[in-house]
mmCIF file of C-alpha atoms and ligand atoms in Angstrom:
data_model
loop_
_atom_site.group_PDB
_atom_site.id
_atom_site.type_symbol
_atom_site.label_atom_id
_atom_site.label_comp_id
_atom_site.label_asym_id
_atom_site.label_seq_id
_atom_site.Cartn_x
_atom_site.Cartn_y
_atom_site.Cartn_z
ATOM 1 C CA MET A 1 0.002 -0.013 -0.011
ATOM 2 C CA ARG A 2 1.745 3.158 -1.194
ATOM 3 C CA VAL A 3 0.922 6.478 0.484
ATOM 4 C CA LEU A 4 1.607 9.859 -1.196
ATOM 5 C CA SER A 5 0.681 13.453 -0.505
ATOM 6 C CA GLY A 6 2.017 16.943 -1.186
ATOM 7 C CA ILE A 7 1.794 20.485 0.235
ATOM 8 C CA GLN A 8 2.451 23.714 -1.642
ATOM 9 C CA PRO A 9 5.082 26.068 -0.322
ATOM 10 C CA SER A 10 2.925 29.127 -1.108
ATOM 11 C CA GLY A 11 2.819 30.507 2.474
ATOM 12 C CA LYS A 12 3.123 29.656 6.154
ATOM 13 C CA LEU A 13 1.507 26.319 7.004
ATOM 14 C CA HIS A 14 -1.602 26.548 9.244
ATOM 15 C CA LEU A 15 -3.659 24.530 11.481
ATOM 16 C CA GLY A 16 -5.928 23.383 8.536
ATOM 17 C CA ASN A 17 -2.850 22.008 6.873
ATOM 18 C CA TYR A 18 -1.788 20.163 9.990
ATOM 19 C CA LEU A 19 -5.115 18.706 11.189
ATOM 20 C CA GLY A 20 -6.450 17.928 7.688
ATOM 21 C CA ALA A 21 -3.248 16.581 6.102
ATOM 22 C CA ILE A 22 0.023 16.517 8.042
ATOM 23 C CA ARG A 23 -1.430 14.737 11.016
ATOM 24 C CA GLN A 24 -2.579 11.842 8.734
ATOM 25 C CA HIS A 25 0.855 11.905 6.916
ATOM 26 C CA ILE A 26 2.709 11.418 10.227
ATOM 27 C CA GLU A 27 0.349 8.614 11.301
ATOM 28 C CA LEU A 28 0.529 6.783 7.987
ATOM 29 C CA GLN A 29 4.427 6.746 7.859
ATOM 30 C CA HIS A 30 4.226 4.395 10.834
ATOM 31 C CA GLU A 31 1.483 2.209 9.233
ATOM 32 C CA HIS A 32 3.292 2.096 5.961
ATOM 33 C CA PRO A 33 7.053 2.432 6.617
ATOM 34 C CA ASN A 34 9.254 2.925 3.519
ATOM 35 C CA ASP A 35 6.092 3.271 1.396
ATOM 36 C CA ALA A 36 5.038 6.797 2.253
ATOM 37 C CA LEU A 37 6.079 9.647 0.006
ATOM 38 C CA TYR A 38 5.530 13.416 0.995
ATOM 39 C CA PHE A 39 6.706 16.185 -1.209
ATOM 40 C CA ILE A 40 6.845 19.885 -1.289
ATOM 41 C CA ALA A 41 4.936 20.942 -4.475
ATOM 42 C CA ASN A 42 7.132 23.852 -5.510
ATOM 43 C CA TYR A 43 6.155 23.504 -9.309
ATOM 44 C CA HIS A 44 2.555 24.040 -8.230
ATOM 45 C CA SER A 45 3.377 27.112 -6.262
ATOM 46 C CA LEU A 46 4.794 28.756 -9.397
ATOM 47 C CA THR A 47 1.131 29.506 -10.249
ATOM 48 C CA THR A 48 1.010 32.026 -7.357
ATOM 49 C CA VAL A 49 4.539 32.678 -6.003
ATOM 50 C CA ARG A 50 6.631 34.884 -8.417
ATOM 51 C CA ASP A 51 9.490 35.827 -6.137
ATOM 52 C CA PRO A 52 12.408 33.301 -6.526
ATOM 53 C CA GLU A 53 13.984 33.912 -3.082
ATOM 54 C CA LEU A 54 10.508 33.723 -1.408
ATOM 55 C CA LEU A 55 9.899 30.365 -3.172
ATOM 56 C CA ARG A 56 13.232 28.990 -1.987
ATOM 57 C CA GLN A 57 12.535 30.210 1.574
ATOM 58 C CA LEU A 58 8.978 28.773 1.656
ATOM 59 C CA THR A 59 10.266 25.457 0.302
ATOM 60 C CA ARG A 60 12.838 25.231 3.129
ATOM 61 C CA ASP A 61 10.123 26.258 5.681
ATOM 62 C CA VAL A 62 7.817 23.337 4.677
ATOM 63 C CA ALA A 63 10.730 20.928 4.978
ATOM 64 C CA LEU A 64 11.341 22.305 8.529
ATOM 65 C CA ASP A 65 7.735 22.154 9.425
ATOM 66 C CA TYR A 66 7.260 18.605 8.320
ATOM 67 C CA LEU A 67 10.347 17.389 10.256
ATOM 68 C CA ALA A 68 9.461 19.381 13.317
ATOM 69 C CA LEU A 69 5.976 17.902 13.323
ATOM 70 C CA GLY A 70 7.264 14.414 13.328
ATOM 71 C CA LEU A 71 8.040 13.312 9.887
ATOM 72 C CA ASP A 72 10.619 10.483 10.264
ATOM 73 C CA PRO A 73 12.939 10.355 7.177
ATOM 74 C CA THR A 74 13.932 6.852 8.072
ATOM 75 C CA LYS A 75 10.236 5.915 7.433
ATOM 76 C CA ALA A 76 8.932 8.314 4.873
ATOM 77 C CA MET A 77 10.456 9.899 1.858
ATOM 78 C CA LEU A 78 10.448 13.744 2.071
ATOM 79 C CA PHE A 79 11.486 15.626 -1.075
ATOM 80 C CA ARG A 80 10.999 18.602 -3.408
ATOM 81 C CA GLN A 81 8.731 18.038 -6.347
ATOM 82 C CA SER A 82 11.300 19.834 -8.595
ATOM 83 C CA ASP A 83 13.797 17.085 -7.779
ATOM 84 C CA ILE A 84 11.560 14.630 -9.803
ATOM 85 C CA PRO A 85 11.331 16.586 -13.113
ATOM 86 C CA GLU A 86 9.745 13.438 -14.752
ATOM 87 C CA VAL A 87 6.354 14.544 -13.243
ATOM 88 C CA THR A 88 6.197 17.373 -15.686
ATOM 89 C CA GLU A 89 6.789 14.930 -18.569
ATOM 90 C CA LEU A 90 3.956 12.763 -17.312
ATOM 91 C CA ALA A 91 1.720 15.774 -16.831
ATOM 92 C CA TRP A 92 2.174 16.589 -20.530
ATOM 93 C CA ILE A 93 1.341 12.939 -21.509
ATOM 94 C CA LEU A 94 -1.803 12.984 -19.330
ATOM 95 C CA ALA A 95 -2.725 16.222 -21.066
ATOM 96 C CA THR A 96 -2.791 14.559 -24.396
ATOM 97 C CA VAL A 97 -5.315 12.004 -23.303
ATOM 98 C CA THR A 98 -7.581 14.387 -21.145
ATOM 99 C CA GLY A 99 -10.442 16.430 -22.322
ATOM 100 C CA LYS A 100 -10.447 20.185 -21.671
ATOM 101 C CA GLY A 101 -13.897 19.975 -20.207
ATOM 102 C CA LEU A 102 -12.586 17.976 -17.213
ATOM 103 C CA LEU A 103 -10.190 20.780 -16.221
ATOM 104 C CA GLU A 104 -12.731 23.455 -16.756
ATOM 105 C CA ARG A 105 -14.903 21.792 -14.091
ATOM 106 C CA ALA A 106 -12.258 22.051 -11.289
ATOM 107 C CA HIS A 107 -13.621 23.881 -8.369
ATOM 108 C CA SER A 108 -10.224 25.190 -7.221
ATOM 109 C CA TYR A 109 -9.707 26.652 -10.682
ATOM 110 C CA LYS A 110 -12.987 28.446 -10.756
ATOM 111 C CA ASP A 111 -12.479 29.624 -7.144
ATOM 112 C CA LYS A 112 -9.149 31.108 -7.960
ATOM 113 C CA ILE A 113 -10.360 32.901 -11.040
ATOM 114 C CA ALA A 114 -13.239 34.246 -8.979
ATOM 115 C CA ARG A 115 -10.690 35.643 -6.588
ATOM 116 C CA GLY A 116 -9.008 37.510 -9.333
ATOM 117 C CA ILE A 117 -5.916 35.280 -9.941
ATOM 118 C CA ALA A 118 -4.932 35.472 -13.576
ATOM 119 C CA PRO A 119 -6.156 32.398 -15.499
ATOM 120 C CA SER A 120 -2.796 31.072 -16.624
ATOM 121 C CA MET A 121 -2.435 27.801 -18.449
ATOM 122 C CA GLY A 122 -0.523 26.609 -15.364
ATOM 123 C CA LEU A 123 -3.526 27.224 -13.093
ATOM 124 C CA MET A 124 -5.733 25.462 -15.462
ATOM 125 C CA SER A 125 -3.305 22.574 -15.848
ATOM 126 C CA TYR A 126 -2.846 22.310 -12.112
ATOM 127 C CA PRO A 127 -4.901 19.012 -11.856
ATOM 128 C CA LEU A 128 -2.770 17.434 -14.662
ATOM 129 C CA LEU A 129 0.420 18.000 -12.740
ATOM 130 C CA MET A 130 -1.169 16.798 -9.456
ATOM 131 C CA ALA A 131 -2.424 13.623 -11.213
ATOM 132 C CA ALA A 132 1.157 13.114 -12.453
ATOM 133 C CA ASP A 133 2.457 13.447 -8.898
ATOM 134 C CA ILE A 134 0.220 10.778 -7.736
ATOM 135 C CA LEU A 135 0.418 8.372 -10.710
ATOM 136 C CA ILE A 136 4.104 8.475 -11.186
ATOM 137 C CA TYR A 137 4.705 6.584 -7.896
ATOM 138 C CA ARG A 138 1.715 4.182 -8.442
ATOM 139 C CA SER A 139 0.156 5.645 -5.253
ATOM 140 C CA ASN A 140 -2.725 3.872 -3.647
ATOM 141 C CA LEU A 141 -3.762 6.235 -0.983
ATOM 142 C CA VAL A 142 -3.672 10.054 -0.967
ATOM 143 C CA PRO A 143 -4.287 11.519 2.468
ATOM 144 C CA VAL A 144 -5.606 15.104 2.016
ATOM 145 C CA GLY A 145 -8.317 17.651 3.227
ATOM 146 C CA ARG A 146 -11.578 17.692 1.396
ATOM 147 C CA ASP A 147 -10.631 20.511 -0.934
ATOM 148 C CA GLN A 148 -8.347 18.151 -2.824
ATOM 149 C CA VAL A 149 -10.781 15.255 -3.263
ATOM 150 C CA GLN A 150 -12.022 16.514 -6.682
ATOM 151 C CA HIS A 151 -8.378 16.575 -7.930
ATOM 152 C CA ILE A 152 -7.995 12.967 -6.824
ATOM 153 C CA GLU A 153 -11.090 11.993 -8.597
ATOM 154 C CA MET A 154 -9.806 13.633 -11.729
ATOM 155 C CA THR A 155 -6.650 11.659 -11.233
ATOM 156 C CA GLN A 156 -8.650 8.459 -11.232
ATOM 157 C CA ASP A 157 -10.237 9.587 -14.581
ATOM 158 C CA MET A 158 -6.920 10.391 -16.076
ATOM 159 C CA ALA A 159 -5.393 6.982 -15.095
ATOM 160 C CA GLY A 160 -8.340 5.479 -16.837
ATOM 161 C CA TYR A 161 -7.914 7.625 -20.013
ATOM 162 C CA PHE A 162 -4.340 6.622 -20.341
ATOM 163 C CA ASN A 163 -4.806 3.033 -19.654
ATOM 164 C CA ASN A 164 -7.720 2.784 -22.092
ATOM 165 C CA THR A 165 -5.947 4.717 -24.758
ATOM 166 C CA TYR A 166 -2.860 2.535 -24.678
ATOM 167 C CA LYS A 167 -4.616 -0.697 -23.702
ATOM 168 C CA CYS A 168 -2.494 -1.170 -20.541
ATOM 169 C CA ASP A 169 -2.825 -1.124 -16.792
ATOM 170 C CA ILE A 170 0.285 0.817 -15.996
ATOM 171 C CA LEU A 171 -1.344 3.748 -14.086
ATOM 172 C CA VAL A 172 -2.895 2.773 -10.708
ATOM 173 C CA ARG A 173 -6.168 4.195 -9.535
ATOM 174 C CA PRO A 174 -5.546 6.030 -6.258
ATOM 175 C CA GLU A 175 -8.096 6.627 -3.431
ATOM 176 C CA PRO A 176 -8.343 9.777 -1.401
ATOM 177 C CA ARG A 177 -8.195 9.456 2.406
ATOM 178 C CA LEU A 178 -9.814 11.946 4.759
ATOM 179 C CA ASN A 179 -9.815 12.181 8.497
ATOM 180 C CA ASN A 180 -12.219 13.838 10.927
ATOM 181 C CA ALA A 181 -10.639 17.301 10.149
ATOM 182 C CA HIS A 182 -11.424 17.354 6.485
ATOM 183 C CA VAL A 183 -12.517 20.997 6.544
ATOM 184 C CA VAL A 184 -10.945 22.953 9.416
ATOM 185 C CA PRO A 185 -12.556 26.337 9.857
ATOM 186 C CA GLY A 186 -10.603 29.550 10.123
ATOM 187 C CA ILE A 187 -11.074 32.258 12.593
ATOM 188 C CA ASP A 188 -14.123 33.672 10.635
ATOM 189 C CA GLY A 189 -15.726 30.219 10.185
ATOM 190 C CA GLN A 190 -14.973 29.770 6.541
ATOM 191 C CA LYS A 191 -12.549 26.969 5.429
ATOM 192 C CA MET A 192 -9.209 27.912 6.887
ATOM 193 C CA SER A 193 -7.061 29.093 4.020
ATOM 194 C CA LYS A 194 -4.176 31.458 3.411
ATOM 195 C CA SER A 195 -6.102 33.105 0.667
ATOM 196 C CA TYR A 196 -9.050 33.997 2.936
ATOM 197 C CA GLY A 197 -6.656 35.653 5.575
ATOM 198 C CA ASN A 198 -8.258 33.547 8.359
ATOM 199 C CA THR A 199 -5.552 31.219 9.320
ATOM 200 C CA ILE A 200 -3.938 30.197 12.659
ATOM 201 C CA ASP A 201 -0.402 29.461 11.656
ATOM 202 C CA LEU A 202 1.553 26.569 12.915
ATOM 203 C CA PHE A 203 4.824 28.214 14.043
ATOM 204 C CA ASP A 204 4.032 31.792 15.000
ATOM 205 C CA ALA A 205 5.219 32.935 18.428
ATOM 206 C CA PRO A 206 2.842 32.024 21.302
ATOM 207 C CA LYS A 207 1.641 35.637 21.977
ATOM 208 C CA PRO A 208 0.329 36.491 18.397
ATOM 209 C CA THR A 209 -1.120 33.065 18.129
ATOM 210 C CA ARG A 210 -3.054 33.417 21.279
ATOM 211 C CA LYS A 211 -4.340 36.828 20.075
ATOM 212 C CA ARG A 212 -5.411 35.242 16.883
ATOM 213 C CA ILE A 213 -7.254 32.442 18.694
ATOM 214 C CA MET A 214 -8.982 34.909 20.984
ATOM 215 C CA SER A 215 -10.317 36.693 17.861
ATOM 216 C CA ILE A 216 -12.146 33.732 16.508
ATOM 217 C CA LYS A 217 -15.703 34.719 15.475
ATOM 218 C CA THR A 218 -18.568 33.576 17.699
ATOM 219 C CA ASP A 219 -22.280 34.582 17.993
ATOM 220 C CA SER A 220 -23.650 36.956 20.601
ATOM 221 C CA THR A 221 -25.156 34.469 22.935
ATOM 222 C CA SER A 222 -24.671 35.796 26.418
ATOM 223 C CA VAL A 223 -22.571 34.004 29.061
ATOM 224 C CA GLU A 224 -25.396 32.547 31.068
ATOM 225 C CA ASP A 225 -27.470 31.206 28.054
ATOM 226 C CA PRO A 226 -26.949 27.648 26.664
ATOM 227 C CA LYS A 227 -24.978 27.495 23.510
ATOM 228 C CA ASN A 228 -24.880 25.171 20.504
ATOM 229 C CA PRO A 229 -21.525 23.515 20.193
ATOM 230 C CA GLU A 230 -22.298 22.233 16.659
ATOM 231 C CA SER A 231 -22.392 25.732 15.183
ATOM 232 C CA CYS A 232 -19.448 27.099 17.137
ATOM 233 C CA ASN A 233 -16.094 27.914 15.390
ATOM 234 C CA VAL A 234 -14.238 27.493 18.741
ATOM 235 C CA PHE A 235 -15.829 24.201 19.535
ATOM 236 C CA ALA A 236 -14.873 22.894 16.086
ATOM 237 C CA LEU A 237 -11.285 23.476 16.980
ATOM 238 C CA LEU A 238 -11.586 22.176 20.526
ATOM 239 C CA ARG A 239 -13.126 18.973 19.020
ATOM 240 C CA LEU A 240 -9.965 18.476 16.890
ATOM 241 C CA LEU A 241 -7.374 19.243 19.549
ATOM 242 C CA ALA A 242 -8.765 17.911 22.909
ATOM 243 C CA SER A 243 -9.125 14.359 24.210
ATOM 244 C CA LYS A 244 -12.483 12.503 23.927
ATOM 245 C CA ASP A 245 -13.305 13.065 27.600
ATOM 246 C CA GLU A 246 -12.535 16.761 27.415
ATOM 247 C CA ILE A 247 -14.634 17.180 24.265
ATOM 248 C CA THR A 248 -17.625 15.580 26.077
ATOM 249 C CA GLU A 249 -17.100 17.947 29.017
ATOM 250 C CA TRP A 250 -16.985 21.059 26.826
ATOM 251 C CA GLU A 251 -20.132 19.900 24.929
ATOM 252 C CA GLN A 252 -21.955 19.674 28.346
ATOM 253 C CA ARG A 253 -20.634 23.151 29.423
ATOM 254 C CA TYR A 254 -21.835 24.616 26.193
ATOM 255 C CA ARG A 255 -25.384 23.179 26.537
ATOM 256 C CA ALA A 256 -25.616 23.986 30.220
ATOM 257 C CA GLY A 257 -24.937 27.702 29.771
ATOM 258 C CA GLY A 258 -22.984 29.834 32.243
ATOM 259 C CA MET A 259 -19.851 29.563 30.139
ATOM 260 C CA GLY A 260 -18.351 32.392 27.924
ATOM 261 C CA TYR A 261 -16.736 31.767 24.605
ATOM 262 C CA GLY A 262 -13.645 33.389 26.052
ATOM 263 C CA ASP A 263 -13.037 30.316 28.308
ATOM 264 C CA ALA A 264 -13.276 27.904 25.326
ATOM 265 C CA LYS A 265 -10.867 30.086 23.329
ATOM 266 C CA LYS A 266 -8.428 30.182 26.230
ATOM 267 C CA ARG A 267 -8.386 26.435 26.274
ATOM 268 C CA VAL A 268 -7.891 26.233 22.460
ATOM 269 C CA ALA A 269 -4.892 28.412 22.929
ATOM 270 C CA GLU A 270 -3.547 26.179 25.689
ATOM 271 C CA LEU A 271 -4.172 23.031 23.539
ATOM 272 C CA TYR A 272 -2.415 24.693 20.651
ATOM 273 C CA GLU A 273 0.704 25.317 22.807
ATOM 274 C CA GLU A 274 0.510 21.703 24.248
ATOM 275 C CA THR A 275 0.390 20.354 20.551
ATOM 276 C CA PHE A 276 2.921 22.650 18.993
ATOM 277 C CA GLY A 277 5.206 23.990 21.682
ATOM 278 C CA GLN A 278 7.734 21.278 21.522
ATOM 279 C CA ALA A 279 7.615 21.102 17.720
ATOM 280 C CA ARG A 280 8.442 24.815 17.740
ATOM 281 C CA ASP A 281 11.556 24.109 19.687
ATOM 282 C CA ARG A 282 12.491 21.228 17.433
ATOM 283 C CA ARG A 283 11.981 23.478 14.424
ATOM 284 C CA GLU A 284 14.406 26.041 15.797
ATOM 285 C CA LYS A 285 17.104 23.407 16.196
ATOM 286 C CA LEU A 286 16.552 22.006 12.741
ATOM 287 C CA ALA A 287 16.668 25.419 11.219
ATOM 288 C CA SER A 288 20.137 25.962 12.649
ATOM 289 C CA ASP A 289 21.368 22.817 10.683
ATOM 290 C CA PRO A 290 20.219 23.464 7.090
ATOM 291 C CA ASP A 291 22.834 20.925 5.659
ATOM 292 C CA SER A 292 21.147 18.010 7.387
ATOM 293 C CA VAL A 293 17.669 19.091 6.188
ATOM 294 C CA GLU A 294 19.065 19.334 2.662
ATOM 295 C CA ASP A 295 20.580 15.835 3.025
ATOM 296 C CA ILE A 296 17.183 14.433 4.041
ATOM 297 C CA LEU A 297 15.555 16.074 1.013
ATOM 298 C CA VAL A 298 18.177 14.632 -1.318
ATOM 299 C CA GLU A 299 17.945 11.191 0.117
ATOM 300 C CA GLY A 300 14.084 11.231 -0.143
ATOM 301 C CA ALA A 301 14.303 12.445 -3.762
ATOM 302 C CA LYS A 302 16.735 9.715 -4.741
ATOM 303 C CA ARG A 303 14.368 6.950 -3.524
ATOM 304 C CA ALA A 304 11.249 8.597 -4.924
ATOM 305 C CA ARG A 305 12.934 9.159 -8.350
ATOM 306 C CA THR A 306 13.858 5.437 -8.623
ATOM 307 C CA ILE A 307 10.169 4.654 -8.557
ATOM 308 C CA ALA A 308 9.256 7.565 -10.889
ATOM 309 C CA ARG A 309 11.819 6.518 -13.476
ATOM 310 C CA GLU A 310 10.525 2.910 -13.586
ATOM 311 C CA VAL A 311 7.007 4.130 -14.139
ATOM 312 C CA MET A 312 8.040 6.634 -16.840
ATOM 313 C CA HIS A 313 9.945 3.852 -18.536
ATOM 314 C CA ASP A 314 6.735 1.869 -18.846
ATOM 315 C CA VAL A 315 4.728 4.975 -19.843
ATOM 316 C CA ARG A 316 7.043 5.929 -22.625
ATOM 317 C CA ASN A 317 7.083 2.428 -23.873
ATOM 318 C CA ALA A 318 3.276 2.133 -23.809
ATOM 319 C CA CYS A 319 2.847 5.336 -25.946
ATOM 320 C CA GLY A 320 5.868 4.869 -28.214
ATOM 321 C CA LEU A 321 8.195 7.699 -26.952
ATOM 322 C CA VAL A 322 11.755 6.940 -27.635
ATOM 323 C CA ILE A 323 14.521 8.440 -25.666
ATOM 324 C CA ALA A 324 18.280 7.658 -26.162
ATOM 325 C CA PRO A 325 19.510 5.640 -23.164
ATOM 326 C CA GLU A 326 22.943 7.250 -23.374
ATOM 327 C CA LEU A 327 21.421 10.639 -22.880
ATOM 328 C CA HIS A 328 19.365 9.509 -19.815
ATOM 329 C CA PRO A 329 21.608 7.317 -17.645
HETATM 330 P P1 TYM B 1 -2.432 22.666 -0.229
HETATM 331 O O1 TYM B 1 -0.928 23.085 -0.158
HETATM 332 O O2 TYM B 1 -3.400 23.725 -0.488
HETATM 333 O O3 TYM B 1 -2.758 22.017 1.184
HETATM 334 C C1 TYM B 1 -2.099 20.970 1.823
HETATM 335 C C2 TYM B 1 -2.981 20.084 2.464
HETATM 336 O O4 TYM B 1 -3.694 20.699 3.561
HETATM 337 C C3 TYM B 1 -5.131 20.496 3.365
HETATM 338 N N1 TYM B 1 -5.864 21.590 3.903
HETATM 339 C C4 TYM B 1 -6.851 21.496 4.740
HETATM 340 N N2 TYM B 1 -7.436 20.405 5.380
HETATM 341 C C5 TYM B 1 -8.528 20.657 6.116
HETATM 342 N N3 TYM B 1 -8.995 21.936 6.436
HETATM 343 C C6 TYM B 1 -8.439 22.961 5.825
HETATM 344 N N4 TYM B 1 -8.911 24.278 6.150
HETATM 345 C C7 TYM B 1 -7.333 22.878 4.992
HETATM 346 N N5 TYM B 1 -6.547 23.640 4.265
HETATM 347 C C8 TYM B 1 -5.711 22.878 3.668
HETATM 348 C C9 TYM B 1 -5.269 20.218 1.911
HETATM 349 O O5 TYM B 1 -6.396 19.510 1.693
HETATM 350 C C10 TYM B 1 -4.017 19.481 1.489
HETATM 351 O O6 TYM B 1 -4.150 18.097 1.810
HETATM 352 N N6 TYM B 1 -2.914 20.550 -4.661
HETATM 353 C C11 TYM B 1 -2.337 20.347 -3.266
HETATM 354 C C12 TYM B 1 -0.831 19.920 -3.264
HETATM 355 C C13 TYM B 1 -0.609 18.812 -4.086
HETATM 356 C C14 TYM B 1 -0.886 17.442 -3.838
HETATM 357 C C15 TYM B 1 -0.350 16.697 -4.919
HETATM 358 C C16 TYM B 1 -1.597 16.876 -2.800
HETATM 359 C C17 TYM B 1 0.103 18.825 -5.270
HETATM 360 N N7 TYM B 1 0.162 17.616 -5.751
HETATM 361 C C18 TYM B 1 -0.550 15.354 -4.939
HETATM 362 C C19 TYM B 1 -1.728 15.412 -2.863
HETATM 363 C C20 TYM B 1 -1.212 14.747 -3.938
HETATM 364 C C21 TYM B 1 -2.658 21.637 -2.495
HETATM 365 O O7 TYM B 1 -2.616 22.699 -3.051
HETATM 366 O O8 TYM B 1 -2.552 21.451 -1.150
#
C-alpha cells in the first residue's frame, strides 16, 4: 500500500494543513514504513509565488515544518517536487489524453479565477500536474483535506484515460483518504485558508497566536445562556485538539450555559501550545542545521525518483516515446 501526498510552499503552514493533512501523513508513515512519500509541491506554487527567493525560503520552511511535526526520514520519503522533473513529462502525456472539459470543471480553478488570480495555463493545468504527482509513484492512498478530493477523482479519470488509450494497466487508480478534520474552519468560520486571511499559523510565536485564537468569530449568545457547540467555530477546533473526555465535558458546558466563549478560546490556545510547543523548539534546532535538512530532501528524492523512473519507462514504452539511453543514464 503506497501512500503519497504533497503540500504547496505558497505561504506559512496553518492549523488546517496540519489537522487535515500532515497529522494523517505522520500517522501513515508508521503504518506504511518505507512506502510513504511526501513532497513539497514547488512546481505548483509557481502559479502564485513569483519571487524566487521567497519560493526557496517557503520550500525550506515546509521541510522544517514537516520534520518538526514528526516526519521521520527513516520511514517516509520527504522531497521537493522539482527534484523529480519526470512529473512534468507525465503531466504533458496525461494532457494529451484528457479532455479540456474535465479541467474546466475544477472547483479550485473556478475559485481562484473568482478571486482575481490570472487564469494562466499553469492554473488550468494544475490538476494534470497533481495527477502526475500521484500516478508516477503508483500511489494507492492520498491523504488530504476535502478541498483536494475533486483533484483525486480527476486523477482516477486520467489514469483510466491513459490505460484505455494505450490498452494497458500501467497507471494505478488512487483513493483519497480523509480524516475527521477534512474542513478545518478559520477564525471567521470559512474554510481555513491562506487566501481568505483567516489562518492560525503553525509556528507563529505564542503571543500573536493566542491573540489570533481569541479573535475567533462567535455569535452573541450571552454568558449565562446555553450554546450550540455544533455551530461554534471555537468548539470545532476544541473537538480537533482535545481528548475525547474533554470534548464531552465542553459539549456539556456549552449546553448548560454559564460559560463564555472566552473560556473555550483560552483552552484552544492552551491546547495549541501543548500540541505545537515542543515542535516549535525542534523546528528552531533544525533550522540551525540546514545541511542536514538538505541531505534528508536529497535522500528522499533519490528514493522517490527510482520509482518515478521505472513508471516513466513503462509509460514511454506504452505510448511509443523513444529516448536515447545514453542521454538518460
Ligand atoms: P495545499 O498546499 O493547499 O494544502 C495542503 C494540504 O492541507 C489540506 N488543507 C486542509 N485540510 C482541512 N481543512 C483546511 N482548512 C485545509 N486547508 C488545507 C489540503 O487539503 C491538503 O491536503 N494541490 C495540493 C498539493 C498537491 C498534492 C499533490 C496533494 C500537489 N500535488 C498530490 C496530494 C497529492 C494543494 O494545493 O494542497
